[in-house]
PDB file of C-alpha atoms in Angstrom:
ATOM      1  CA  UNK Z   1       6.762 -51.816  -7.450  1.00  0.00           C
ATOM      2  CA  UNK Z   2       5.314 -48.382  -8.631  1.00  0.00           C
ATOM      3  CA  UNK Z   3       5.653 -45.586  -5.996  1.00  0.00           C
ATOM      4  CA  UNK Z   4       2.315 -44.243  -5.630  1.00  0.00           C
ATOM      5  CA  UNK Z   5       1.798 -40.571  -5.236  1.00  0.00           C
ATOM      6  CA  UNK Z   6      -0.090 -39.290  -2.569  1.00  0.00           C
ATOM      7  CA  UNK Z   7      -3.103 -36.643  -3.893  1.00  0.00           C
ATOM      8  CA  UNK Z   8      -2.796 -33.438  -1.635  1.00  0.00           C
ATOM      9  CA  UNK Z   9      -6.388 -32.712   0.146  1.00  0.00           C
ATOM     10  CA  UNK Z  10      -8.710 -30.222  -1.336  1.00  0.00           C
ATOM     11  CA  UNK Z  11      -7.790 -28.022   1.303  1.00  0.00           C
ATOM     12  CA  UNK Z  12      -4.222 -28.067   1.110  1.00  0.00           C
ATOM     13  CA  UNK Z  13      -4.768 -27.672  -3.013  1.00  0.00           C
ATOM     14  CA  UNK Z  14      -6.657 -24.745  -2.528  1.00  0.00           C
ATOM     15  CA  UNK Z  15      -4.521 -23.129   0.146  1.00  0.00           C
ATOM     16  CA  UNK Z  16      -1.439 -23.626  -2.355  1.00  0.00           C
ATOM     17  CA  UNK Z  17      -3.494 -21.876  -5.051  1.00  0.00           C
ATOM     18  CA  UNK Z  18      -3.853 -19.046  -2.614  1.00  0.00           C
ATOM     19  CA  UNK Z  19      -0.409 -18.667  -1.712  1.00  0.00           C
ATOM     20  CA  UNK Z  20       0.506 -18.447  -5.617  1.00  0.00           C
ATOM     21  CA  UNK Z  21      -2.455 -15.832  -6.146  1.00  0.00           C
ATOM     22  CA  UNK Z  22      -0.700 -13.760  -3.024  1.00  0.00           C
ATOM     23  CA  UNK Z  23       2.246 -13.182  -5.072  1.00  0.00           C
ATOM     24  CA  UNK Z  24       0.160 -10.897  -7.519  1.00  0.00           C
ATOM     25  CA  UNK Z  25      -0.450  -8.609  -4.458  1.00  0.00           C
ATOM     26  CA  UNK Z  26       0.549  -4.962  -4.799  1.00  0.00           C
ATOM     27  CA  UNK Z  27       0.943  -4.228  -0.898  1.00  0.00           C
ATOM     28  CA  UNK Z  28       4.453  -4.413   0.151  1.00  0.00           C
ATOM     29  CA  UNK Z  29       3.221  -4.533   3.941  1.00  0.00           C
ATOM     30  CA  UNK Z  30       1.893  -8.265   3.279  1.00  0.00           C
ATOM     31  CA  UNK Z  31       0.973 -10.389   0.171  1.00  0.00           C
ATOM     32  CA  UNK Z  32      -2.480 -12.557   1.047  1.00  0.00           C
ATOM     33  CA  UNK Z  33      -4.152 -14.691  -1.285  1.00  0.00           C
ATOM     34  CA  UNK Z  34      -8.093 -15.729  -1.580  1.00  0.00           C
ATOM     35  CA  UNK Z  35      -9.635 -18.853  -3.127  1.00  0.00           C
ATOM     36  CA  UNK Z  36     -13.257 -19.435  -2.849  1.00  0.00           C
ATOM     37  CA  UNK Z  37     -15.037 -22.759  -4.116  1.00  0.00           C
ATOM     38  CA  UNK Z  38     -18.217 -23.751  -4.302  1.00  0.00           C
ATOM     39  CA  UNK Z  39     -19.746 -27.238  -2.490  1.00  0.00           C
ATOM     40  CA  UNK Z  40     -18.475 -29.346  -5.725  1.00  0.00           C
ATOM     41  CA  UNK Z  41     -15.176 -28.040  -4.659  1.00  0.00           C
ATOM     42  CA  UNK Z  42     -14.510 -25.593  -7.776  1.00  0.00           C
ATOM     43  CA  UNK Z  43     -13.044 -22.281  -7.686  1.00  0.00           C
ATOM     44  CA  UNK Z  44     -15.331 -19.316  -8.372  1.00  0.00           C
ATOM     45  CA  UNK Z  45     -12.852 -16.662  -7.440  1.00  0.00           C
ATOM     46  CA  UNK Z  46      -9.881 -15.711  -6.057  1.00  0.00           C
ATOM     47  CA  UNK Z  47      -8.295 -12.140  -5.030  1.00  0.00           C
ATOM     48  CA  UNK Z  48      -5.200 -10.804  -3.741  1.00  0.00           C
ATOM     49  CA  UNK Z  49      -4.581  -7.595  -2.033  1.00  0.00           C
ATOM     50  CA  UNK Z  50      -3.794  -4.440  -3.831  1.00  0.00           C
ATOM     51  CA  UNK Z  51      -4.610  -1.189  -4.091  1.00  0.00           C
ATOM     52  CA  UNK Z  52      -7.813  -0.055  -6.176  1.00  0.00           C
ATOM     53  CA  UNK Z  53      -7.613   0.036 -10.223  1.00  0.00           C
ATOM     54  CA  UNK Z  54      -5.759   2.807 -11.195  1.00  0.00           C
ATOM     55  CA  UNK Z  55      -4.134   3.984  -8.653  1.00  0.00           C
ATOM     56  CA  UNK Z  56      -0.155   3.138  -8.145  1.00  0.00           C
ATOM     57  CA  UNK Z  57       0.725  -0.091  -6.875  1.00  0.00           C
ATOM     58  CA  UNK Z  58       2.777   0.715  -3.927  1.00  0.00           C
ATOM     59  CA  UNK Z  59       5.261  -2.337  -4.745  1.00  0.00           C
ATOM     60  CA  UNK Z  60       6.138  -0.444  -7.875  1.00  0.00           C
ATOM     61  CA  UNK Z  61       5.724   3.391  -7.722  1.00  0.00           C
ATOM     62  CA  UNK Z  62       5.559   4.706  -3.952  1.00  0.00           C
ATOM     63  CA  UNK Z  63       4.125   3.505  -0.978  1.00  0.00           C
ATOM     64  CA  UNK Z  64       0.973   4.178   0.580  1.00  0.00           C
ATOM     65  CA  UNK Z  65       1.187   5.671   4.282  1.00  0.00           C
ATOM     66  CA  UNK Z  66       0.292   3.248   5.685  1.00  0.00           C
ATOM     67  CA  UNK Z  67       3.228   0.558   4.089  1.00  0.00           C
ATOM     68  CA  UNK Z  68       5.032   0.973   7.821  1.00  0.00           C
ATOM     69  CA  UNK Z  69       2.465   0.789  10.325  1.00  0.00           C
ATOM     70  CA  UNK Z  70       1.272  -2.530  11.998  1.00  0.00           C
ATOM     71  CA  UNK Z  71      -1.243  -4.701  10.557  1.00  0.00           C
ATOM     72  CA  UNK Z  72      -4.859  -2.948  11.471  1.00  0.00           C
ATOM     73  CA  UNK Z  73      -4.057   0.801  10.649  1.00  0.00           C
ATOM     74  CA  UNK Z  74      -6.761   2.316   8.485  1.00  0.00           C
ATOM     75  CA  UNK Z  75      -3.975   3.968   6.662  1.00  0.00           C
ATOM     76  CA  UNK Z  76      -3.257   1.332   3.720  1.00  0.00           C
ATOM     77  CA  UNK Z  77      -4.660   1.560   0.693  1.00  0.00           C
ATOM     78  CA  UNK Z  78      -5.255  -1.700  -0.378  1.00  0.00           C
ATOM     79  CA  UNK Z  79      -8.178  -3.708  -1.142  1.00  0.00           C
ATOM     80  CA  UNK Z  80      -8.222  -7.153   0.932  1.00  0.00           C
ATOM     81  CA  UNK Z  81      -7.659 -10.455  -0.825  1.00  0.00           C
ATOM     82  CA  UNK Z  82     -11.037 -11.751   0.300  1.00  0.00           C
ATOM     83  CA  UNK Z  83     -13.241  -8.644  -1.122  1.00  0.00           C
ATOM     84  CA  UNK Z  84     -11.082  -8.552  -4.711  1.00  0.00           C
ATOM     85  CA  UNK Z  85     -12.340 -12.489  -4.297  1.00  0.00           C
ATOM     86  CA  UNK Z  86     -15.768 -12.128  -3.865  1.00  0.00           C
ATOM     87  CA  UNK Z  87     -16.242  -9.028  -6.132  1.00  0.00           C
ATOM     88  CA  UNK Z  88     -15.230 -11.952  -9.028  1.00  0.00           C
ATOM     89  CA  UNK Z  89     -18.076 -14.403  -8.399  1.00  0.00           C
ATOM     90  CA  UNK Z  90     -21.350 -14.427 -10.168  1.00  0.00           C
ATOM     91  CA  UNK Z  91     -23.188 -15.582  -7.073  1.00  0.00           C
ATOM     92  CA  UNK Z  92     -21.964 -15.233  -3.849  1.00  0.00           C
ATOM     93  CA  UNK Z  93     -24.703 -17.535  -2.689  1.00  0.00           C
ATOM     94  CA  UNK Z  94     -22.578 -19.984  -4.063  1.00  0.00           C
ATOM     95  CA  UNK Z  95     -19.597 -19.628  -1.893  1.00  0.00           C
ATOM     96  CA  UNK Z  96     -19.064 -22.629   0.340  1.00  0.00           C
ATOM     97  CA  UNK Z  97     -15.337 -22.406   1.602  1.00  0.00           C
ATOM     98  CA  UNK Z  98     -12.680 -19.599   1.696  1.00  0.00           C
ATOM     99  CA  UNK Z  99      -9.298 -20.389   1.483  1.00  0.00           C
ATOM    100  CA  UNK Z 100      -6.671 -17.409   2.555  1.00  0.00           C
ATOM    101  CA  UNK Z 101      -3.390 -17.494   3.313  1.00  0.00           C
ATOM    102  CA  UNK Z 102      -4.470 -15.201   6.931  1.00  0.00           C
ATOM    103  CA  UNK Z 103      -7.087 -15.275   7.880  1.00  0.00           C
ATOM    104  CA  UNK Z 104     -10.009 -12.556   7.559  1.00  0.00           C
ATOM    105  CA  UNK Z 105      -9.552  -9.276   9.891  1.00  0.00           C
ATOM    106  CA  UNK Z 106     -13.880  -8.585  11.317  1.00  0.00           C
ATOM    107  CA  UNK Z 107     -14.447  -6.462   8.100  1.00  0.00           C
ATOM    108  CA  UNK Z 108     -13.798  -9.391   6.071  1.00  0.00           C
ATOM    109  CA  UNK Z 109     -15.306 -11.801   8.437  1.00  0.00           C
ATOM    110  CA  UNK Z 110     -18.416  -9.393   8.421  1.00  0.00           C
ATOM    111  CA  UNK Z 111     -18.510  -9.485   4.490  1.00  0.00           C
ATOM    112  CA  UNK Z 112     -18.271 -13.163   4.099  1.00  0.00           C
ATOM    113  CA  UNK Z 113     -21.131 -13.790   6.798  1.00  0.00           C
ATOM    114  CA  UNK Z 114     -23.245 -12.306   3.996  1.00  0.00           C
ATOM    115  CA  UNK Z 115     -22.550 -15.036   1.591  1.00  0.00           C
ATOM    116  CA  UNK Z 116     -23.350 -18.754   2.331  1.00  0.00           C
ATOM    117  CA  UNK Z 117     -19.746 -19.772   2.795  1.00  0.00           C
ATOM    118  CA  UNK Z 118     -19.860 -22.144   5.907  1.00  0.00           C
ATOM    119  CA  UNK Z 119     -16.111 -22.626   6.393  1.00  0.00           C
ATOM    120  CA  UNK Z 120     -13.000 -20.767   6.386  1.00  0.00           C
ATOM    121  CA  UNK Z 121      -9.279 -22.316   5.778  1.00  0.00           C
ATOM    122  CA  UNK Z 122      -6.166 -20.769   6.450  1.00  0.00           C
ATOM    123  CA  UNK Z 123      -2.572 -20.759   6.753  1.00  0.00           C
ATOM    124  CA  UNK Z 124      -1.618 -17.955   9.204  1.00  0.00           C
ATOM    125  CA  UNK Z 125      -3.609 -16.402  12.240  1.00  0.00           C
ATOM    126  CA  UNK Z 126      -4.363 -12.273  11.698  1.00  0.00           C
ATOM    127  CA  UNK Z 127      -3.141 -10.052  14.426  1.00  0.00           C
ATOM    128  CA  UNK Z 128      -6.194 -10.462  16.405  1.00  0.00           C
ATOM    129  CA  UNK Z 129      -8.757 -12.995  16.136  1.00  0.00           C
ATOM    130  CA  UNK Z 130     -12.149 -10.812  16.059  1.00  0.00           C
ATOM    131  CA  UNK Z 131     -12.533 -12.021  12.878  1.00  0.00           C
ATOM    132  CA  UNK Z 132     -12.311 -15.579  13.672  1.00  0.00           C
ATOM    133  CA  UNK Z 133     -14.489 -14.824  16.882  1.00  0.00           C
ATOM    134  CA  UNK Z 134     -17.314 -13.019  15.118  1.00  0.00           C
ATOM    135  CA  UNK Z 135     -16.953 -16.586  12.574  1.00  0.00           C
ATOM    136  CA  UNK Z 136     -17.330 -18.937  15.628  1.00  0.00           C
ATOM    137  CA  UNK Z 137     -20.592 -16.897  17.092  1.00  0.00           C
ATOM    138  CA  UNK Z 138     -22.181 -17.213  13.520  1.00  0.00           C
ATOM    139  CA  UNK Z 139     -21.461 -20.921  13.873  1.00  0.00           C
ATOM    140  CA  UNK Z 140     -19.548 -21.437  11.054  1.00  0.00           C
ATOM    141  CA  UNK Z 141     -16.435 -23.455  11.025  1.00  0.00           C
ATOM    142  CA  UNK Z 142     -12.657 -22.265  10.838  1.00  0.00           C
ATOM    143  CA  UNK Z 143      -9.485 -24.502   9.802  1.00  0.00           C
ATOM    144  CA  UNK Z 144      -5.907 -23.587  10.204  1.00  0.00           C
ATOM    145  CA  UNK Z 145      -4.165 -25.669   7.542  1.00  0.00           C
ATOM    146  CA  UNK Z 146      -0.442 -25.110   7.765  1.00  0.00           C
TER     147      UNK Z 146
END
């Protein structure tokens, strides 16, 4: 008898996508990862965080002052997986889920309540959950997928 192999949902393919596209990160605070889809369930972009074009990656040159403080200090230089994400779509009317390996901080909660993405997926809870709070009073829907 064949062994049949079990498909992985679309949310735990996309989440897996993310956590590969958080290894490109140039923060060596904490490597996050962004897929977003559209409602036919195909990827439109994806980010990581790093600091801004041109400037030195902190993972390779020197650190940015803010490598050593906790996570919420305005003092880090990098560019959040979810913005680099949405910077690369055409249409960010077209945005349906976001998959991230933490989920959004309120700045990136606040971004994404601008697009038409109705739910967010992801692996690991942020410091605080204002983001996630902010995302519940919009009434949009939230999944963490470990």
């Amino acid at each position: 008898m064949a062994m049949i192999k079990v498909r992985p949902t679309k949310d735990e393919l996309f989440l897996t996508i993310a956590a590969q596209v958080a290894t490109r990160t140039t923060c060596i605070r904490k490597g996050v990862g962004c897929v977003l889809t559209n409602s036919k369930g195909h990827i439109i972009g994806t980010g990581y965080n790093g600091v801004a074009a041109g400037l030195p990656h902190c993972n390779e040159e020197h650190p940015c002052e803010g490598c050593d403080l906790p996570p919420g200090q305005d003092k880090c230089e990098a560019i959040h997986a979810e913005v680099n994400a949405v910077l690369q779509c055409h249409n960010v009317h077209e945005i349906d889920t976001v998959y991230c390996t933490l989920a959004p901080c309120v700045r990136c909660a606040k971004m994404l309540l601008n697009t038409s993405a109705k739910r967010i997926v992801f692996s690991e809870h942020h410091a605080n959950y204002d983001g996630l709070t902010l995302w519940n009073k919009a009434g949009r829907t939230w999944i963490r997928d470990a």
